[in-house]
XYZ file of C-alpha atoms in Angstrom:
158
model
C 23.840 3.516 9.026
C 21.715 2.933 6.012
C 18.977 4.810 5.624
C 16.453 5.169 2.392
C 13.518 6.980 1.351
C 10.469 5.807 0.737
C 8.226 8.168 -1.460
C 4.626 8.492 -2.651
C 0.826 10.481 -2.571
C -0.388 8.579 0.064
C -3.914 9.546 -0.704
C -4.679 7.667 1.476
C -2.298 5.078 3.522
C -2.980 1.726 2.628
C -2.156 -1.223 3.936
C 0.247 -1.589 1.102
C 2.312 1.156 1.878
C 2.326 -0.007 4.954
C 3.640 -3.592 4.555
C 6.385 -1.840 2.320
C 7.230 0.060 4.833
C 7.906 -2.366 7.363
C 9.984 -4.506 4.593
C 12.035 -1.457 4.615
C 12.733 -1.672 8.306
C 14.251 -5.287 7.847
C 16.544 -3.949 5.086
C 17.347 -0.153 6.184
C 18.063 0.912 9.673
C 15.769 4.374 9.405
C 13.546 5.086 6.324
C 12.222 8.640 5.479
C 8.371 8.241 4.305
C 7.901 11.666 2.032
C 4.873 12.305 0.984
C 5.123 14.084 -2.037
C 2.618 17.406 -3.077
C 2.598 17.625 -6.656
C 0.420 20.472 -7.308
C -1.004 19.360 -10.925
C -2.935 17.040 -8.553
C -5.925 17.297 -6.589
C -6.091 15.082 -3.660
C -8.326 14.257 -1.374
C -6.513 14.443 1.792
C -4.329 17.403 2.172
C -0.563 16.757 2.811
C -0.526 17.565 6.632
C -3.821 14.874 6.482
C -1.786 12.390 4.873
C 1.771 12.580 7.094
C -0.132 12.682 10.069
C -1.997 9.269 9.481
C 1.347 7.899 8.521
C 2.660 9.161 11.680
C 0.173 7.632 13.848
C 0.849 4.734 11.845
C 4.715 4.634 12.580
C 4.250 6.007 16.348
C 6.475 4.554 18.963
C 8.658 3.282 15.333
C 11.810 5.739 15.775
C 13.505 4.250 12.508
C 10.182 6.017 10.449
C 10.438 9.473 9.934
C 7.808 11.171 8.129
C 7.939 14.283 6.139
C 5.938 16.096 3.127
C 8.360 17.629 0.050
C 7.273 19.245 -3.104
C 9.971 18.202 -5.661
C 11.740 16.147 -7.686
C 12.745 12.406 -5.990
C 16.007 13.345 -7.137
C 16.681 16.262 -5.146
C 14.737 14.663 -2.014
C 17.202 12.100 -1.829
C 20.100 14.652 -1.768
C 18.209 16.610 0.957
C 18.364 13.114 2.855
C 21.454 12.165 2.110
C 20.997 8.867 0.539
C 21.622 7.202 -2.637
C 18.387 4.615 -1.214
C 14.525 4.752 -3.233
C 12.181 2.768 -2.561
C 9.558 1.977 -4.756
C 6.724 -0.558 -4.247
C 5.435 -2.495 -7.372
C 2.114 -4.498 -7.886
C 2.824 -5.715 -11.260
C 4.708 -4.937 -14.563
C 2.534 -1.995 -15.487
C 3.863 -0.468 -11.947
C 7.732 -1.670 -12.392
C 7.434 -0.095 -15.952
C 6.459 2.801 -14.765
C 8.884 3.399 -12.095
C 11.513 1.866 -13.519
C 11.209 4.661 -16.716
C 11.422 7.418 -13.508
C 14.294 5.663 -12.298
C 15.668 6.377 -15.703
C 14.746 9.791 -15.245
C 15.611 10.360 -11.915
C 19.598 8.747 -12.580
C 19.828 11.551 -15.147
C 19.644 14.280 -12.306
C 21.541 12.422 -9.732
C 23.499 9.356 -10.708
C 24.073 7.756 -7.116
C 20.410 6.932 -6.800
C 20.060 3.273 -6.434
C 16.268 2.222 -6.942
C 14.980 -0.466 -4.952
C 11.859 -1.971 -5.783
C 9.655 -4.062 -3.071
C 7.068 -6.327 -4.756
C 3.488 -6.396 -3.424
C 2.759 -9.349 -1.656
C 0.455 -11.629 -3.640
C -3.276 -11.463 -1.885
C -2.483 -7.142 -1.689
C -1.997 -6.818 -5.312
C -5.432 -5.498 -5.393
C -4.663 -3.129 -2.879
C -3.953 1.065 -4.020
C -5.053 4.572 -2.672
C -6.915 4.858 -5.935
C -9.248 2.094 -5.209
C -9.866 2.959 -1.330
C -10.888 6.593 -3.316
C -13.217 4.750 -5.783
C -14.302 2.793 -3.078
C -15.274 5.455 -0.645
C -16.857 7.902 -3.455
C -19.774 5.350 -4.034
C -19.743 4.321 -0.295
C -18.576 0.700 -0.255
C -16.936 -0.472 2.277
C -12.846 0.045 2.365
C -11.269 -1.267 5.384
C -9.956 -4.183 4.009
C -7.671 -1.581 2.396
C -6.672 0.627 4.930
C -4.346 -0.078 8.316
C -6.866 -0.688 10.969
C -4.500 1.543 13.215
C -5.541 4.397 11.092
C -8.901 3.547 9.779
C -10.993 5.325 12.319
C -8.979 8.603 11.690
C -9.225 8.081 7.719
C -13.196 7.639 8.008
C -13.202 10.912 10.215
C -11.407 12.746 7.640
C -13.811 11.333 4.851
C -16.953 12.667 6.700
């Protein structure tokens, strides 16, 4: 069975992560969505906010497992036991970025093989920080956000 992780804030779901997600699913037979805590951050959902919209998001999906982990991506994919990363790219700034982590990451545990999911091309647009911009001056960002969980996410924002 192959099995990878998947790994990010989340603050909030978008529509994104989800569309990476389910490119996952045709590649991997069960991917582990972490969402990370880095405490240096402030965000505006709280972890247990965040993995429970991505559960509702994933319900009745058996292959999606969701968890929160405080840590290193290194060390997370050790705890899951698999060499498997996902990352999901928008455009070169994004790859560069990850792909120096990778770097990093490889240096802690050398198994990890990085695989990197481009955006599709009308959602390159599409990121948790701009659904946060978005909201703060009260435009409208549901064209961002997984209708399945968009109700929930507008509760929270209340």
């Amino acid at each position: 069975m192959k099995k990878c992780v998947f790994s990010g804030v989340f603050d909030p779901p978008t529509k994104g992560h989800e569309k990476t997600i389910e490119k996952c699913l045709k590649i991997f037979d069960e991917v582990t969505v972490a969402v990370m805590v880095n405490p240096e951050k402030q965000p505006l959902l709280t972890a247990e906010q965040r993995k429970s919209l991505l559960e509702k998001l994933f319900k009745g999906e058996s292959r999606v497992k969701v968890r929160t982990f405080s840590g290193l991506a290194a060390d997370l994919l050790k705890e899951e036991n698999t060499p498997f990363y996902v990352r999901g790219v928008r455009n070169t700034v994004d790859f560069e970025y990850e792909n120096s982590n990778n770097f990093a990451s490889q240096k802690l545990n050398k198994d990890i093989i990085t695989v990197y999911i481009p955006a599709e091309q009308q959602d390159l647009h599409i990121s948790s920080s701009a659904v946060r911009i978005l909201q703060n001056f009260g435009k409208d960002y549901s064209g961002y956000v997984p209708e399945k969980i968009l109700p929930d996410l507008q509760k929270l924002l209340k």
